XYZ file of C-alpha atoms in Angstrom:
614
model
C 0.000 0.000 0.000
C 0.925 3.576 -0.395
C 2.568 5.487 2.408
C 1.415 9.079 2.613
C 3.820 11.047 4.776
C 2.380 14.545 4.371
C -0.772 16.290 3.181
C -1.213 16.844 -0.525
C -0.436 20.212 -2.276
C -2.784 22.762 -3.787
C -2.119 22.476 -7.445
C -2.774 18.993 -8.794
C -6.242 18.190 -10.004
C -8.593 15.229 -10.087
C -6.910 11.935 -10.921
C -8.628 8.608 -11.622
C -7.988 6.282 -8.703
C -6.744 3.343 -10.722
C -6.271 3.064 -14.441
C -8.173 -0.271 -14.479
C -11.233 1.345 -12.935
C -13.806 3.211 -15.106
C -12.996 6.935 -15.411
C -15.594 9.230 -13.873
C -16.825 12.281 -15.710
C -14.124 14.991 -15.679
C -14.757 17.674 -13.065
C -12.485 20.653 -13.674
C -11.488 23.026 -10.936
C -12.786 26.601 -11.255
C -10.826 28.317 -8.474
C -8.644 30.359 -10.839
C -5.825 30.149 -13.418
C -2.343 28.777 -12.660
C 1.046 28.697 -14.372
C 2.201 25.081 -13.727
C 5.522 23.571 -14.772
C 6.067 19.818 -14.220
C 9.709 18.944 -13.522
C 10.050 15.163 -14.029
C 13.026 12.955 -13.230
C 14.114 10.808 -16.248
C 17.406 9.551 -14.783
C 18.672 5.996 -15.403
C 17.161 4.819 -12.068
C 13.674 5.331 -13.513
C 13.030 2.158 -15.441
C 11.120 2.334 -18.763
C 7.841 0.907 -17.473
C 8.022 3.288 -14.486
C 8.504 6.266 -16.823
C 5.419 5.140 -18.779
C 3.433 5.232 -15.517
C 4.723 8.797 -14.888
C 3.765 9.750 -18.462
C 0.158 8.546 -17.894
C 0.148 10.357 -14.535
C 0.932 13.704 -16.282
C -1.689 13.146 -18.984
C -4.399 12.329 -16.439
C -3.645 15.521 -14.482
C -3.745 17.715 -17.617
C -7.045 16.137 -18.698
C -8.656 17.559 -15.577
C -7.182 21.067 -15.842
C -9.065 24.063 -17.236
C -6.318 24.992 -19.732
C -6.195 28.025 -22.004
C -4.369 31.347 -22.549
C -6.558 33.015 -19.891
C -6.956 29.895 -17.736
C -4.278 27.471 -16.561
C -1.063 27.252 -18.596
C 1.102 24.133 -18.489
C 4.789 23.499 -19.191
C 6.859 20.280 -18.900
C 10.621 19.789 -18.535
C 12.574 16.568 -17.899
C 16.011 16.268 -16.337
C 18.790 13.841 -15.568
C 22.389 15.069 -15.937
C 20.975 17.844 -18.130
C 17.666 19.651 -18.553
C 15.378 19.399 -21.587
C 12.339 21.597 -22.265
C 9.450 19.454 -23.531
C 7.056 22.406 -24.004
C 6.824 25.807 -22.367
C 3.873 27.691 -20.829
C 3.209 29.475 -24.108
C 3.505 26.480 -26.431
C 0.126 24.705 -26.153
C -3.345 25.747 -25.002
C -5.140 22.524 -25.986
C -4.929 19.321 -23.939
C -4.655 17.150 -27.074
C -1.479 18.991 -28.140
C -0.002 18.621 -24.657
C -0.818 14.872 -24.555
C 0.868 14.330 -27.910
C 4.017 16.103 -26.731
C 4.120 14.087 -23.481
C 3.779 10.802 -25.382
C 6.757 11.827 -27.488
C 9.141 12.273 -24.530
C 12.302 10.133 -24.759
C 13.879 9.615 -21.279
C 17.411 11.027 -20.864
C 18.530 8.066 -18.681
C 21.574 9.728 -17.067
C 22.269 11.244 -13.623
C 19.977 13.111 -11.200
C 20.755 16.887 -11.292
C 17.631 18.128 -9.503
C 19.230 21.467 -8.497
C 20.064 22.167 -12.150
C 16.429 21.511 -13.102
C 15.129 23.931 -10.431
C 17.601 26.584 -11.686
C 16.294 26.106 -15.248
C 12.673 26.412 -14.125
C 13.411 29.644 -12.255
C 15.591 31.312 -14.935
C 13.747 30.177 -18.071
C 10.511 28.222 -17.664
C 8.806 30.825 -15.448
C 9.813 33.906 -17.493
C 7.320 36.096 -19.336
C 9.206 35.324 -22.549
C 8.369 31.622 -22.093
C 4.701 32.292 -21.346
C 4.445 32.996 -17.610
C 1.986 35.785 -16.743
C 3.575 38.933 -15.205
C 3.829 38.908 -11.418
C 1.546 41.948 -11.043
C -1.340 39.822 -12.392
C -0.951 37.575 -9.303
C -1.311 34.302 -11.249
C 0.208 31.590 -8.988
C 3.442 30.052 -10.313
C 3.639 26.395 -9.345
C 6.460 23.862 -9.913
C 5.745 20.129 -9.356
C 8.990 18.162 -8.991
C 8.650 14.363 -9.365
C 11.850 12.376 -8.510
C 12.803 8.875 -7.461
C 16.272 9.366 -5.986
C 18.760 11.537 -4.147
C 19.950 14.664 -6.041
C 23.538 14.598 -7.263
C 23.842 18.369 -6.819
C 22.825 20.904 -4.171
C 19.168 21.849 -4.060
C 18.730 23.804 -0.818
C 20.086 27.175 -1.982
C 18.616 27.172 -5.502
C 15.205 26.035 -4.211
C 15.227 28.924 -1.707
C 15.982 31.346 -4.562
C 13.105 29.939 -6.601
C 10.684 30.271 -3.702
C 11.934 33.825 -3.150
C 11.134 34.566 -6.811
C 7.475 33.669 -6.167
C 7.472 30.016 -7.306
C 5.475 27.608 -5.139
C 7.278 24.225 -5.153
C 5.671 20.817 -4.581
C 8.077 17.898 -4.072
C 6.755 14.404 -4.976
C 9.107 11.562 -4.093
C 8.707 8.000 -5.387
C 10.132 4.842 -3.661
C 13.910 5.625 -3.312
C 13.528 9.448 -2.998
C 15.401 11.211 -0.146
C 12.982 12.851 2.330
C 15.491 15.482 3.463
C 15.989 16.606 -0.128
C 12.227 16.778 -0.675
C 11.806 18.985 2.405
C 14.706 21.208 1.307
C 13.035 21.822 -2.051
C 9.362 22.287 -1.082
C 7.494 25.447 -0.063
C 6.078 25.961 3.419
C 4.043 24.695 5.124
C 5.868 21.420 4.386
C 2.874 19.301 5.357
C 1.015 20.756 2.357
C 3.892 20.633 -0.180
C 5.833 17.355 0.443
C 4.684 13.777 -0.021
C 6.300 10.363 -0.608
C 4.860 7.470 -2.643
C 6.042 3.898 -2.202
C 6.134 3.051 -5.933
C 5.359 4.480 -9.390
C 2.380 2.123 -9.608
C 0.694 3.998 -6.774
C 1.368 7.594 -7.924
C -1.963 7.771 -9.761
C -3.932 7.283 -6.552
C -3.355 10.848 -5.285
C -5.910 12.547 -7.549
C -8.758 12.633 -5.035
C -6.594 14.251 -2.374
C -5.342 16.892 -4.868
C -8.932 17.603 -5.857
C -9.935 18.184 -2.255
C -7.022 20.540 -1.723
C -7.397 22.509 -4.943
C -11.136 22.680 -5.462
C -12.612 21.978 -2.050
C -12.761 25.619 -0.835
C -13.573 28.838 -2.698
C -11.893 31.381 -0.450
C -13.946 34.257 -1.848
C -17.265 32.630 -0.854
C -16.211 30.850 2.317
C -14.727 33.843 4.155
C -15.064 37.590 4.618
C -12.504 38.651 2.036
C -13.012 42.421 2.470
C -12.484 43.262 -1.222
C -14.193 46.571 -2.105
C -14.846 45.595 -5.749
C -13.964 42.023 -6.831
C -12.533 38.951 -5.055
C -10.492 36.517 -7.201
C -10.079 32.980 -5.797
C -6.826 31.050 -6.343
C -5.857 27.665 -4.921
C -5.815 28.033 -1.156
C -6.054 31.825 -1.234
C -7.582 34.873 -2.903
C -6.752 38.419 -3.986
C -8.713 41.590 -4.641
C -9.174 43.363 -7.955
C -10.667 46.768 -8.816
C -13.168 47.687 -11.495
C -11.896 49.397 -14.677
C -10.834 52.969 -13.955
C -9.756 52.170 -10.381
C -6.509 51.056 -8.770
C -5.924 48.842 -5.736
C -4.745 50.681 -2.642
C -1.814 49.566 -0.524
C -4.149 47.693 1.862
C -4.796 45.238 -0.990
C -8.560 45.513 -0.549
C -9.933 49.023 -1.191
C -9.892 50.857 -4.528
C -9.300 54.463 -5.620
C -10.205 56.142 -8.946
C -7.292 56.343 -11.383
C -6.370 59.997 -12.110
C -5.803 59.796 -15.860
C -4.776 63.468 -15.882
C -1.946 63.085 -13.374
C 0.730 61.894 -15.819
C 0.482 65.114 -17.854
C 0.157 63.253 -21.162
C -3.497 64.146 -21.779
C -2.756 67.010 -24.202
C -5.643 69.179 -22.982
C -4.983 72.854 -23.774
C -6.963 74.215 -20.804
C -8.307 71.680 -18.278
C -8.182 67.872 -17.909
C -11.052 66.220 -16.014
C -10.419 62.646 -14.843
C -13.272 60.105 -14.782
C -12.853 56.408 -13.850
C -9.543 55.768 -15.521
C -10.256 58.035 -18.466
C -10.422 61.784 -18.953
C -12.076 64.545 -20.930
C -10.765 67.975 -21.889
C -12.671 71.099 -20.883
C -12.174 74.720 -21.951
C -12.225 77.831 -19.811
C -15.199 80.172 -19.878
C -15.399 81.975 -23.198
C -13.845 79.151 -25.240
C -15.195 76.228 -27.283
C -13.645 72.755 -27.470
C -12.374 71.981 -30.968
C -13.075 68.764 -32.906
C -9.790 67.243 -31.703
C -11.355 67.269 -28.207
C -8.153 68.769 -26.794
C -7.572 72.322 -28.043
C -9.778 75.362 -27.451
C -10.849 78.337 -29.570
C -12.027 81.636 -28.134
C -15.704 82.346 -28.730
C -16.120 85.389 -30.981
C -19.156 87.079 -29.482
C -18.973 89.786 -32.143
C -19.874 87.226 -34.816
C -23.310 86.767 -33.276
C -24.304 90.017 -35.026
C -26.165 91.598 -32.095
C -23.469 93.847 -30.617
C -24.793 97.172 -32.102
C -21.331 98.791 -31.950
C -21.169 101.864 -34.205
C -17.513 101.341 -35.192
C -15.755 98.200 -33.946
C -16.692 95.190 -31.820
C -13.918 93.544 -29.768
C -14.576 90.019 -28.517
C -13.204 88.966 -25.105
C -13.714 85.809 -23.026
C -17.298 85.755 -21.810
C -18.398 88.854 -23.732
C -17.452 91.825 -25.917
C -17.014 95.584 -25.866
C -17.251 98.406 -28.427
C -14.297 100.458 -29.641
C -14.248 103.657 -31.700
C -11.973 104.530 -34.600
C -9.032 106.856 -33.959
C -10.218 110.384 -33.291
C -13.557 109.301 -31.826
C -14.752 108.877 -28.250
C -17.060 106.106 -27.021
C -20.281 107.489 -25.618
C -22.018 106.612 -22.348
C -24.143 103.910 -23.978
C -20.941 101.974 -24.716
C -21.856 101.643 -28.388
C -22.028 105.036 -30.154
C -18.939 107.097 -31.140
C -18.376 110.850 -31.458
C -15.434 112.613 -33.098
C -12.969 113.981 -30.573
C -9.922 114.682 -32.719
C -10.824 115.585 -36.295
C -7.208 115.225 -37.439
C -7.078 111.612 -36.304
C -10.494 110.783 -37.702
C -10.049 111.915 -41.314
C -7.475 112.009 -44.112
C -6.580 115.665 -43.529
C -3.743 115.878 -46.107
C -1.596 118.259 -44.037
C 2.027 118.011 -45.145
C 3.520 118.880 -41.756
C 0.962 118.919 -38.958
C -2.814 118.936 -38.492
C -4.333 120.945 -35.611
C -7.859 120.006 -34.488
C -10.358 122.691 -33.524
C -13.946 122.227 -32.328
C -15.717 120.733 -35.317
C -12.861 121.492 -37.745
C -9.079 121.547 -38.268
C -6.265 123.478 -39.997
C -2.741 122.709 -41.232
C 0.475 124.338 -39.965
C 4.068 124.362 -41.232
C 7.411 124.205 -39.364
C 8.865 127.441 -38.086
C 10.459 129.364 -40.942
C 8.156 127.853 -43.600
C 4.915 129.240 -44.963
C 1.662 127.466 -45.764
C 0.774 127.404 -49.456
C -2.539 128.639 -50.796
C -3.886 125.064 -50.798
C -3.854 125.265 -46.999
C -1.994 121.925 -46.732
C 1.528 122.036 -48.182
C 4.573 124.052 -47.047
C 7.106 126.065 -49.066
C 9.874 123.477 -48.719
C 12.847 125.829 -48.498
C 11.920 127.586 -51.746
C 13.235 130.838 -50.283
C 16.782 129.380 -50.348
C 18.292 126.983 -52.846
C 21.307 124.951 -51.694
C 23.870 122.429 -52.882
C 23.428 119.537 -50.401
C 25.786 116.540 -50.153
C 24.757 113.731 -47.792
C 27.658 111.583 -46.513
C 26.309 108.321 -45.034
C 28.103 105.681 -42.966
C 28.074 102.220 -44.652
C 30.352 100.422 -42.149
C 29.646 96.881 -40.938
C 28.453 98.139 -37.524
C 25.397 99.705 -39.192
C 24.068 96.281 -40.349
C 21.890 95.741 -43.439
C 18.472 96.261 -41.846
C 19.567 99.564 -40.285
C 21.152 100.716 -43.545
C 17.675 100.462 -45.098
C 16.423 102.809 -42.363
C 19.259 105.217 -43.189
C 18.090 105.305 -46.819
C 14.539 106.062 -45.661
C 15.979 108.869 -43.499
C 17.775 110.350 -46.536
C 14.553 110.288 -48.578
C 12.649 112.039 -45.794
C 15.141 114.902 -46.073
C 14.741 114.968 -49.858
C 10.960 115.226 -49.396
C 11.128 118.752 -47.958
C 13.601 120.097 -50.512
C 12.680 121.957 -53.710
C 14.840 119.861 -56.059
C 15.513 121.265 -59.550
C 18.509 122.246 -61.715
C 18.121 125.894 -60.632
C 16.808 125.083 -57.156
C 18.298 122.610 -54.660
C 20.784 120.012 -55.871
C 21.484 116.800 -53.945
C 24.486 114.468 -54.025
C 25.105 111.261 -52.066
C 28.367 109.723 -50.798
C 28.763 106.421 -48.912
C 31.858 105.468 -46.937
C 33.299 102.600 -44.952
C 36.997 101.642 -45.339
C 36.806 103.518 -48.644
C 34.623 106.259 -50.141
C 32.169 105.957 -53.035
C 30.119 108.639 -54.778
C 26.657 107.152 -55.228
C 25.531 110.118 -57.381
C 26.933 113.680 -57.768
C 25.060 116.975 -57.409
C 24.344 117.313 -61.126
C 23.045 113.782 -61.874
C 19.355 113.953 -60.878
C 16.966 116.860 -61.509
C 13.867 115.796 -59.520
C 13.186 114.576 -55.993
C 11.541 111.390 -57.304
C 14.642 110.442 -59.326
C 16.861 111.057 -56.298
C 14.660 108.919 -54.018
C 14.666 106.041 -56.513
C 18.467 106.221 -56.735
C 18.781 106.226 -52.934
C 16.729 103.039 -52.639
C 19.086 101.299 -55.092
C 22.241 102.117 -53.087
C 24.046 98.925 -51.986
C 25.482 98.534 -48.500
C 29.335 98.637 -48.426
C 30.148 97.221 -44.915
C 33.755 97.088 -43.517
C 35.421 99.989 -41.613
C 34.606 103.604 -40.610
C 36.930 106.142 -42.329
C 34.983 109.342 -41.603
C 38.023 111.597 -42.130
C 38.609 110.132 -45.601
C 34.919 110.731 -46.414
C 35.185 114.430 -45.386
C 38.260 114.820 -47.621
C 36.378 113.239 -50.562
C 33.377 115.500 -49.971
C 35.529 118.657 -49.956
C 37.776 117.801 -52.898
C 35.268 116.036 -55.182
C 31.612 116.307 -54.171
C 31.611 120.113 -53.968
C 33.641 120.548 -57.143
C 32.065 122.246 -60.135
C 32.875 119.090 -62.133
C 30.372 117.139 -60.011
C 27.683 119.816 -60.104
C 28.459 122.313 -57.342
C 27.590 125.810 -58.493
C 30.422 128.411 -58.563
C 31.094 130.233 -55.333
C 30.400 133.466 -57.207
C 26.720 132.534 -57.356
C 26.630 132.568 -53.549
C 24.600 129.308 -53.424
C 24.935 127.850 -49.873
C 26.864 124.578 -49.665
C 25.675 122.155 -47.014
C 27.302 118.874 -45.992
C 25.362 116.406 -43.820
C 27.433 113.560 -42.287
C 25.584 110.538 -40.895
C 27.540 108.024 -38.709
C 26.903 105.346 -36.074
C 30.340 104.901 -34.494
C 33.871 106.160 -33.834
C 35.989 107.054 -36.852
C 39.049 104.920 -37.544
C 40.979 107.928 -38.862
C 41.443 111.582 -37.888
C 38.529 113.893 -38.724
C 39.719 117.187 -37.241
C 41.756 118.433 -40.227
C 39.165 117.798 -42.929
C 36.230 118.908 -40.806
C 38.042 122.209 -40.224
C 38.984 122.620 -43.898
C 35.413 121.915 -45.001
C 34.003 124.614 -42.723
C 36.776 127.071 -43.693
C 35.856 126.552 -47.367
C 32.364 127.844 -46.636
C 30.517 124.525 -46.301
C 27.875 124.471 -43.547
C 28.346 121.110 -41.798
C 25.595 119.116 -40.088
C 26.467 115.996 -38.025
C 23.881 113.289 -37.300
C 24.835 110.434 -34.926
C 23.035 107.200 -34.055
C 23.726 104.476 -31.494
C 27.452 104.347 -30.652
C 28.346 107.574 -32.441
C 30.912 109.623 -30.495
C 29.542 113.035 -29.420
C 33.012 114.609 -29.436
C 33.478 113.689 -33.102
C 29.986 114.907 -34.026
C 30.678 118.280 -32.426
C 34.039 118.422 -34.255
C 32.216 118.040 -37.583
C 29.284 120.410 -36.887
C 29.322 124.127 -37.782
C 28.693 126.893 -35.254
C 26.449 127.175 -33.365
C 27.041 123.465 -32.713
C 23.677 122.866 -30.999
C 21.848 123.791 -34.231
C 24.085 121.632 -36.424
C 24.416 118.473 -34.317
C 21.736 115.790 -33.736
C 21.734 112.359 -32.039
C 19.335 109.362 -31.781
C 19.704 106.315 -29.543
C 18.854 103.841 -32.284
C 17.943 103.713 -35.965
C 14.237 103.108 -35.423
C 13.761 106.398 -33.537
C 15.886 108.760 -35.634
C 13.001 110.131 -37.692
C 12.483 112.944 -35.156
C 15.785 114.404 -36.375
C 14.175 115.199 -39.739
C 11.918 117.874 -38.228
C 14.945 119.638 -36.735
C 16.777 119.509 -40.044
C 13.750 120.947 -41.882
C 14.266 124.159 -39.915
C 18.055 124.248 -39.702
C 19.018 123.040 -43.161
C 17.180 125.924 -44.918
C 19.593 128.892 -44.512
C 18.922 132.471 -45.424
C 18.325 133.125 -49.088
C 21.376 133.195 -51.351
C 22.360 136.391 -53.013
C 23.753 134.965 -56.259
C 22.532 134.979 -59.811
C 19.265 133.281 -58.961
C 17.187 136.161 -57.680
C 14.161 135.332 -55.560
C 11.880 138.073 -54.354
C 9.437 137.612 -51.539
C 7.156 140.043 -49.719
C 9.021 139.235 -46.514
C 12.333 140.348 -48.072
C 10.895 143.617 -49.468
C 9.285 144.539 -46.179
C 12.580 143.956 -44.390
C 14.423 146.171 -46.887
C 11.883 148.998 -46.558
C 12.047 148.763 -42.781
C 15.844 148.865 -42.906
C 15.758 151.977 -45.135
C 13.241 153.705 -42.890
C 15.305 153.010 -39.824
C 18.444 154.332 -41.534
C 16.759 157.612 -42.598
C 15.420 158.140 -39.097
C 18.872 157.681 -37.593
C 20.470 160.101 -40.087
C 17.810 162.721 -39.396
C 18.381 162.354 -35.674
C 22.118 162.781 -36.069
C 21.600 165.896 -38.274
C 19.347 167.514 -35.690
C 21.840 166.812 -32.896
C 24.658 168.317 -34.977
C 22.670 171.512 -35.698
C 21.675 171.892 -32.028
C 25.246 171.458 -30.935
C 26.365 174.166 -33.392
C 23.857 176.669 -31.954
C 25.003 176.045 -28.422
C 28.664 176.655 -29.233
C 27.989 179.926 -31.083
C 30.390 181.618 -33.548
C 34.112 181.620 -32.837
């Protein structure tokens, strides 16, 4: 008879009592899925007919298992002096396939390296790659070791490692098996994981006891499990699971909603709202959720067509407000507009400046200029014609985008000049490490032609030789060969130097010579221009001939100053220009002179009477 030393484990299923007896209807255990690996001894001590009994033992167990990818998975390895994988946990999910593989096993018939077999099961058979479910799914991992002798290697340490890795080990010894080795391999409690059978013929008789252990108790129904959502029964135990959208708390029983927004990967533009493991995106007040269900678009309340704004409607989150055009003031009703600054509300056409008056406006000109009969344009220096040479800095410190602003600055100056062959003439010189005449005084006859030529000027870059540029201006630009009118005509000569930095050569000599030759010098500096050098270039009084701007984008205010200062008193040369202002001044001068002479005559006569005759 069979000698049962210990109680039977929790993983083997119903076995027929004896092969000769009729097989009862298969009753499969429903307590939960397992990952089971059978580790069978095929050493030379296991005789062929005994191995056939073990083969039928395995097949009978598998026939009563609920196998499948989501149910119990089965693997089989055999060992002697080496280990051979018969099929892994992922290989078969049908009992017929497993039975065929078991019937094809050829015993190894060598030594008994049980420790090596346990090492193989731990390192390979129970890996996810070989079909074991991940540990976090809490599917029990069970190894059933069947041996008939004493191991030829050490099993204590490797078995402890396997148990520490979460593998539950059952040790089944047959006839000559060593009890101490079985106890060293098995999980605790030993009375539930170790048993000894007297012979291979009797190994099939343990099915009923395995059935009682595995299927006798459903832990979820027989005890107060305390699971908040779902209790999952496994052989001899249970664990708790949460419904979708919830996670298990550290107490292993209660559940908390999963915050799907917490990881920051939701992509919501405004707000993420978590709901049972999922999330939805919401928009702030005044915005609509777009079709992508993530981004938001501001609601344009003006598009509803009911704002009643007289001029403009401006949409804001959660509403709108009305805005008036420039020159108008919003009225108390928040919708109507009334003109407050006529100049800003209309195209006034004033050349220099528009001045609003109640219900009207008028144009004014800079000091020293008169308004034309059209009431809009100014006389543009027509009372004095000049020869004007502009000397502009093209060094690398200016930079291309700023050089374009310099060209705009030059054209603004040209705009207020009366350009013509007999009026004002304009020449342009650019300098860097060298000097280049862009066009002389006599090349262009109209302001439009000059402005077009200015826009075509190409940026030179390189150094800043301001002194060399002054020399070029004096010796070439104001020569009669390049269009300067003879000094005898008394046409004012004006030089305007524009620079943004310190000169790399001396400027004193040529600045002095230029002024001594009768040229009125203006100096315009921007950015890093050196004030000392600008003052050296400028004519007296320096404050009227020297201007500075912090950067290129704000230098347009200099133009207004130049409009006043660059128009000198009228020349007295061949080109005769008569104006009422000039005639009145001459008459006044003559009147004053006569009055003074008469006064002196009277004083002389009175003095003669007082002295009497000699």
